[in-house]
Amino acid sequence: MTDTSDGRVRADAVRNRQAIIAAARAAIEDAGTDVALEEIARRAAINVRTLYRHFPTREDLLADVVENYFAERIEPALRRAIADPDPRRALTTTLTETTAAFVEHRTMFALSNSGARTAGVTARYLKPLSEILSRAQQAGVVRADIVPSDFPCLVAMLVAGAGPHGDDWSRYLALLLDGLAPEAASAPLPGIPEGSRPVTERAEARKT
């Protein structure tokens, strides 16, 4: 096989993979996370065997769908927040843009918590969250007993509070931000932070 034909095969493989991920995301939005892989293959205009060559298991595919969405919507928001010199505004940006992304596509939020592989993708974003939170705490604008792994739960609360048309959640965000301020703390937060266990372990625990 020539270099030209090798390159063409690789390009076809990349296009097929991208088409599968796009088709899976659209199918999940329409039919939920249990959509049949045959339907995803149909939408991607490939056969099921080609799908399985790229993604041997459903979880492999779902993890890539989550990773693709995070790269598209969540990662840019975190980069903007990290670049912001104002610690409180950076935190507000993080919660606002992350919540907006998941209110707009709620199935993506459900999918990000659906298993150990997808939760592992989510876990990688705790590092930039840690930086954003640490700056805010050092600046004295956020209470000291908040941990990075609290953020997915806070976002889940905001997504749950959004109306059917994606409205109302900004009201609860304002209340939440006030509650994160040090002066709002009447006592230390109870319980052991969820972040004390690995995120993949927490995902497995939710299955049982």
PDB file of C-alpha atoms in Angstrom, residues 22-179:
ATOM      1  CA  ALA A  22     -21.799  12.945  16.030  1.00  0.00           C
ATOM      2  CA  ALA A  23     -24.474  10.370  15.241  1.00  0.00           C
ATOM      3  CA  ALA A  24     -24.322   8.938  18.760  1.00  0.00           C
ATOM      4  CA  ARG A  25     -24.724  12.366  20.312  1.00  0.00           C
ATOM      5  CA  ALA A  26     -27.723  13.197  18.110  1.00  0.00           C
ATOM      6  CA  ALA A  27     -29.312   9.789  18.722  1.00  0.00           C
ATOM      7  CA  ILE A  28     -28.829  10.088  22.491  1.00  0.00           C
ATOM      8  CA  GLU A  29     -30.401  13.547  22.447  1.00  0.00           C
ATOM      9  CA  ASP A  30     -33.411  12.141  20.566  1.00  0.00           C
ATOM     10  CA  ALA A  31     -33.841   8.722  22.165  1.00  0.00           C
ATOM     11  CA  GLY A  32     -31.867   8.694  25.414  1.00  0.00           C
ATOM     12  CA  THR A  33     -28.722   6.907  26.530  1.00  0.00           C
ATOM     13  CA  ASP A  34     -30.161   3.430  25.816  1.00  0.00           C
ATOM     14  CA  VAL A  35     -30.455   4.072  22.077  1.00  0.00           C
ATOM     15  CA  ALA A  36     -29.512   1.003  20.019  1.00  0.00           C
ATOM     16  CA  LEU A  37     -26.044   0.918  18.493  1.00  0.00           C
ATOM     17  CA  GLU A  38     -27.703  -0.166  15.222  1.00  0.00           C
ATOM     18  CA  GLU A  39     -29.557   3.162  15.170  1.00  0.00           C
ATOM     19  CA  ILE A  40     -26.317   5.051  15.750  1.00  0.00           C
ATOM     20  CA  ALA A  41     -24.656   3.140  12.904  1.00  0.00           C
ATOM     21  CA  ARG A  42     -27.619   3.907  10.633  1.00  0.00           C
ATOM     22  CA  ARG A  43     -27.379   7.620  11.387  1.00  0.00           C
ATOM     23  CA  ALA A  44     -23.628   7.562  10.775  1.00  0.00           C
ATOM     24  CA  ALA A  45     -24.219   5.812   7.427  1.00  0.00           C
ATOM     25  CA  ILE A  46     -21.933   2.908   8.320  1.00  0.00           C
ATOM     26  CA  ASN A  47     -22.491  -0.734   9.191  1.00  0.00           C
ATOM     27  CA  VAL A  48     -22.469  -1.987  12.776  1.00  0.00           C
ATOM     28  CA  ARG A  49     -19.202  -3.864  12.274  1.00  0.00           C
ATOM     29  CA  THR A  50     -17.454  -0.594  11.439  1.00  0.00           C
ATOM     30  CA  LEU A  51     -18.894   0.951  14.590  1.00  0.00           C
ATOM     31  CA  TYR A  52     -17.547  -1.912  16.696  1.00  0.00           C
ATOM     32  CA  ARG A  53     -14.098  -1.614  15.103  1.00  0.00           C
ATOM     33  CA  HIS A  54     -13.916   1.935  16.433  1.00  0.00           C
ATOM     34  CA  PHE A  55     -15.766   1.326  19.705  1.00  0.00           C
ATOM     35  CA  PRO A  56     -15.642  -2.274  20.992  1.00  0.00           C
ATOM     36  CA  THR A  57     -18.152  -1.511  23.775  1.00  0.00           C
ATOM     37  CA  ARG A  58     -21.051   0.864  24.332  1.00  0.00           C
ATOM     38  CA  GLU A  59     -19.152   2.438  27.235  1.00  0.00           C
ATOM     39  CA  ASP A  60     -16.194   3.196  24.950  1.00  0.00           C
ATOM     40  CA  LEU A  61     -18.529   5.086  22.626  1.00  0.00           C
ATOM     41  CA  LEU A  62     -20.360   6.922  25.407  1.00  0.00           C
ATOM     42  CA  ALA A  63     -17.057   8.003  26.977  1.00  0.00           C
ATOM     43  CA  ASP A  64     -15.960   9.520  23.662  1.00  0.00           C
ATOM     44  CA  VAL A  65     -19.302  11.301  23.272  1.00  0.00           C
ATOM     45  CA  VAL A  66     -18.879  12.816  26.735  1.00  0.00           C
ATOM     46  CA  GLU A  67     -15.251  13.749  26.024  1.00  0.00           C
ATOM     47  CA  ASN A  68     -16.267  15.407  22.761  1.00  0.00           C
ATOM     48  CA  TYR A  69     -18.969  17.458  24.483  1.00  0.00           C
ATOM     49  CA  PHE A  70     -16.676  18.501  27.317  1.00  0.00           C
ATOM     50  CA  ALA A  71     -14.001  19.579  24.831  1.00  0.00           C
ATOM     51  CA  GLU A  72     -16.592  21.595  22.909  1.00  0.00           C
ATOM     52  CA  ARG A  73     -18.462  23.292  25.753  1.00  0.00           C
ATOM     53  CA  ILE A  74     -16.852  22.829  29.182  1.00  0.00           C
ATOM     54  CA  GLU A  75     -13.123  23.109  28.461  1.00  0.00           C
ATOM     55  CA  PRO A  76     -13.380  26.555  26.768  1.00  0.00           C
ATOM     56  CA  ALA A  77     -15.406  27.857  29.737  1.00  0.00           C
ATOM     57  CA  LEU A  78     -12.763  26.647  32.174  1.00  0.00           C
ATOM     58  CA  ARG A  79      -9.991  28.231  30.100  1.00  0.00           C
ATOM     59  CA  ARG A  80     -11.829  31.564  30.145  1.00  0.00           C
ATOM     60  CA  ALA A  81     -12.317  31.299  33.890  1.00  0.00           C
ATOM     61  CA  ILE A  82      -8.660  30.479  34.558  1.00  0.00           C
ATOM     62  CA  ALA A  83      -7.581  33.458  32.419  1.00  0.00           C
ATOM     63  CA  ASP A  84      -9.860  35.847  34.352  1.00  0.00           C
ATOM     64  CA  PRO A  85      -7.880  37.804  36.972  1.00  0.00           C
ATOM     65  CA  ASP A  86     -10.990  38.260  39.147  1.00  0.00           C
ATOM     66  CA  PRO A  87     -11.378  35.089  41.300  1.00  0.00           C
ATOM     67  CA  ARG A  88     -15.076  35.526  42.077  1.00  0.00           C
ATOM     68  CA  ARG A  89     -15.962  36.312  38.471  1.00  0.00           C
ATOM     69  CA  ALA A  90     -13.951  33.245  37.384  1.00  0.00           C
ATOM     70  CA  LEU A  91     -15.969  31.058  39.724  1.00  0.00           C
ATOM     71  CA  THR A  92     -19.216  32.630  38.516  1.00  0.00           C
ATOM     72  CA  THR A  93     -18.197  32.022  34.892  1.00  0.00           C
ATOM     73  CA  THR A  94     -17.440  28.385  35.662  1.00  0.00           C
ATOM     74  CA  LEU A  95     -20.803  27.691  37.275  1.00  0.00           C
ATOM     75  CA  THR A  96     -22.769  29.801  34.775  1.00  0.00           C
ATOM     76  CA  GLU A  97     -21.308  28.381  31.581  1.00  0.00           C
ATOM     77  CA  THR A  98     -21.142  24.792  32.814  1.00  0.00           C
ATOM     78  CA  THR A  99     -24.766  24.887  33.946  1.00  0.00           C
ATOM     79  CA  ALA A 100     -25.871  26.539  30.692  1.00  0.00           C
ATOM     80  CA  ALA A 101     -24.147  23.805  28.679  1.00  0.00           C
ATOM     81  CA  PHE A 102     -25.907  21.049  30.586  1.00  0.00           C
ATOM     82  CA  VAL A 103     -29.318  22.733  30.746  1.00  0.00           C
ATOM     83  CA  GLU A 104     -29.147  23.058  26.972  1.00  0.00           C
ATOM     84  CA  HIS A 105     -28.198  19.382  26.615  1.00  0.00           C
ATOM     85  CA  ARG A 106     -29.429  17.598  29.739  1.00  0.00           C
ATOM     86  CA  THR A 107     -28.790  14.153  28.324  1.00  0.00           C
ATOM     87  CA  MET A 108     -25.085  15.023  28.212  1.00  0.00           C
ATOM     88  CA  PHE A 109     -25.166  15.690  31.944  1.00  0.00           C
ATOM     89  CA  ALA A 110     -26.903  12.377  32.597  1.00  0.00           C
ATOM     90  CA  LEU A 111     -24.427  10.633  30.322  1.00  0.00           C
ATOM     91  CA  SER A 112     -21.411  12.132  32.108  1.00  0.00           C
ATOM     92  CA  ASN A 113     -22.516  10.319  35.277  1.00  0.00           C
ATOM     93  CA  SER A 114     -23.579   7.054  33.672  1.00  0.00           C
ATOM     94  CA  GLY A 115     -20.545   4.844  34.335  1.00  0.00           C
ATOM     95  CA  ALA A 116     -16.929   4.559  35.422  1.00  0.00           C
ATOM     96  CA  ARG A 117     -15.486   5.428  31.981  1.00  0.00           C
ATOM     97  CA  THR A 118     -17.658   8.507  31.458  1.00  0.00           C
ATOM     98  CA  ALA A 119     -17.134   9.591  35.067  1.00  0.00           C
ATOM     99  CA  GLY A 120     -13.402   9.258  34.461  1.00  0.00           C
ATOM    100  CA  VAL A 121     -13.688  11.813  31.649  1.00  0.00           C
ATOM    101  CA  THR A 122     -15.510  14.156  34.032  1.00  0.00           C
ATOM    102  CA  ALA A 123     -12.845  13.634  36.699  1.00  0.00           C
ATOM    103  CA  ARG A 124     -10.116  15.093  34.480  1.00  0.00           C
ATOM    104  CA  TYR A 125     -11.874  18.443  34.648  1.00  0.00           C
ATOM    105  CA  LEU A 126     -11.556  18.586  38.427  1.00  0.00           C
ATOM    106  CA  LYS A 127      -7.946  19.780  38.072  1.00  0.00           C
ATOM    107  CA  PRO A 128      -8.808  23.138  36.435  1.00  0.00           C
ATOM    108  CA  LEU A 129     -11.759  23.417  38.817  1.00  0.00           C
ATOM    109  CA  SER A 130      -9.323  23.013  41.700  1.00  0.00           C
ATOM    110  CA  GLU A 131      -7.268  25.929  40.391  1.00  0.00           C
ATOM    111  CA  ILE A 132     -10.335  28.158  40.007  1.00  0.00           C
ATOM    112  CA  LEU A 133     -11.635  27.252  43.465  1.00  0.00           C
ATOM    113  CA  SER A 134      -8.238  27.622  45.160  1.00  0.00           C
ATOM    114  CA  ARG A 135      -7.826  31.150  43.794  1.00  0.00           C
ATOM    115  CA  ALA A 136     -11.286  32.119  45.020  1.00  0.00           C
ATOM    116  CA  GLN A 137     -10.604  30.685  48.478  1.00  0.00           C
ATOM    117  CA  GLN A 138      -7.225  32.382  48.731  1.00  0.00           C
ATOM    118  CA  ALA A 139      -8.903  35.666  47.783  1.00  0.00           C
ATOM    119  CA  GLY A 140     -11.424  35.126  50.589  1.00  0.00           C
ATOM    120  CA  VAL A 141     -14.481  35.150  48.341  1.00  0.00           C
ATOM    121  CA  VAL A 142     -15.469  31.472  48.799  1.00  0.00           C
ATOM    122  CA  ARG A 143     -15.788  29.487  52.023  1.00  0.00           C
ATOM    123  CA  ALA A 144     -12.800  27.274  52.780  1.00  0.00           C
ATOM    124  CA  ASP A 145     -14.653  23.971  53.215  1.00  0.00           C
ATOM    125  CA  ILE A 146     -15.839  23.710  49.592  1.00  0.00           C
ATOM    126  CA  VAL A 147     -13.942  21.061  47.581  1.00  0.00           C
ATOM    127  CA  PRO A 148     -13.671  20.671  43.772  1.00  0.00           C
ATOM    128  CA  SER A 149     -15.818  17.539  43.738  1.00  0.00           C
ATOM    129  CA  ASP A 150     -18.689  19.583  45.192  1.00  0.00           C
ATOM    130  CA  PHE A 151     -19.026  21.317  41.818  1.00  0.00           C
ATOM    131  CA  PRO A 152     -20.724  18.494  39.882  1.00  0.00           C
ATOM    132  CA  CYS A 153     -23.324  18.279  42.659  1.00  0.00           C
ATOM    133  CA  LEU A 154     -23.852  22.050  42.610  1.00  0.00           C
ATOM    134  CA  VAL A 155     -24.281  21.997  38.833  1.00  0.00           C
ATOM    135  CA  ALA A 156     -26.704  19.070  39.168  1.00  0.00           C
ATOM    136  CA  MET A 157     -28.796  21.133  41.608  1.00  0.00           C
ATOM    137  CA  LEU A 158     -28.913  24.023  39.142  1.00  0.00           C
ATOM    138  CA  VAL A 159     -29.769  21.765  36.186  1.00  0.00           C
ATOM    139  CA  ALA A 160     -32.561  20.178  38.246  1.00  0.00           C
ATOM    140  CA  GLY A 161     -33.875  23.645  39.122  1.00  0.00           C
ATOM    141  CA  ALA A 162     -34.122  24.754  35.512  1.00  0.00           C
ATOM    142  CA  GLY A 163     -37.597  24.912  34.028  1.00  0.00           C
ATOM    143  CA  PRO A 164     -38.637  22.753  31.072  1.00  0.00           C
ATOM    144  CA  HIS A 165     -37.567  25.489  28.673  1.00  0.00           C
ATOM    145  CA  GLY A 166     -34.208  26.065  30.377  1.00  0.00           C
ATOM    146  CA  ASP A 167     -35.254  29.124  32.347  1.00  0.00           C
ATOM    147  CA  ASP A 168     -35.184  29.989  36.079  1.00  0.00           C
ATOM    148  CA  TRP A 169     -31.800  28.491  36.933  1.00  0.00           C
ATOM    149  CA  SER A 170     -30.014  31.874  36.976  1.00  0.00           C
ATOM    150  CA  ARG A 171     -32.173  32.774  40.000  1.00  0.00           C
ATOM    151  CA  TYR A 172     -30.881  29.726  41.867  1.00  0.00           C
ATOM    152  CA  LEU A 173     -27.339  30.406  40.723  1.00  0.00           C
ATOM    153  CA  ALA A 174     -27.487  33.817  42.410  1.00  0.00           C
ATOM    154  CA  LEU A 175     -28.697  32.174  45.626  1.00  0.00           C
ATOM    155  CA  LEU A 176     -25.998  29.520  45.365  1.00  0.00           C
ATOM    156  CA  LEU A 177     -23.195  32.040  44.845  1.00  0.00           C
ATOM    157  CA  ASP A 178     -24.337  33.966  47.911  1.00  0.00           C
ATOM    158  CA  GLY A 179     -24.273  30.712  49.866  1.00  0.00           C
TER     159      GLY A 179
END
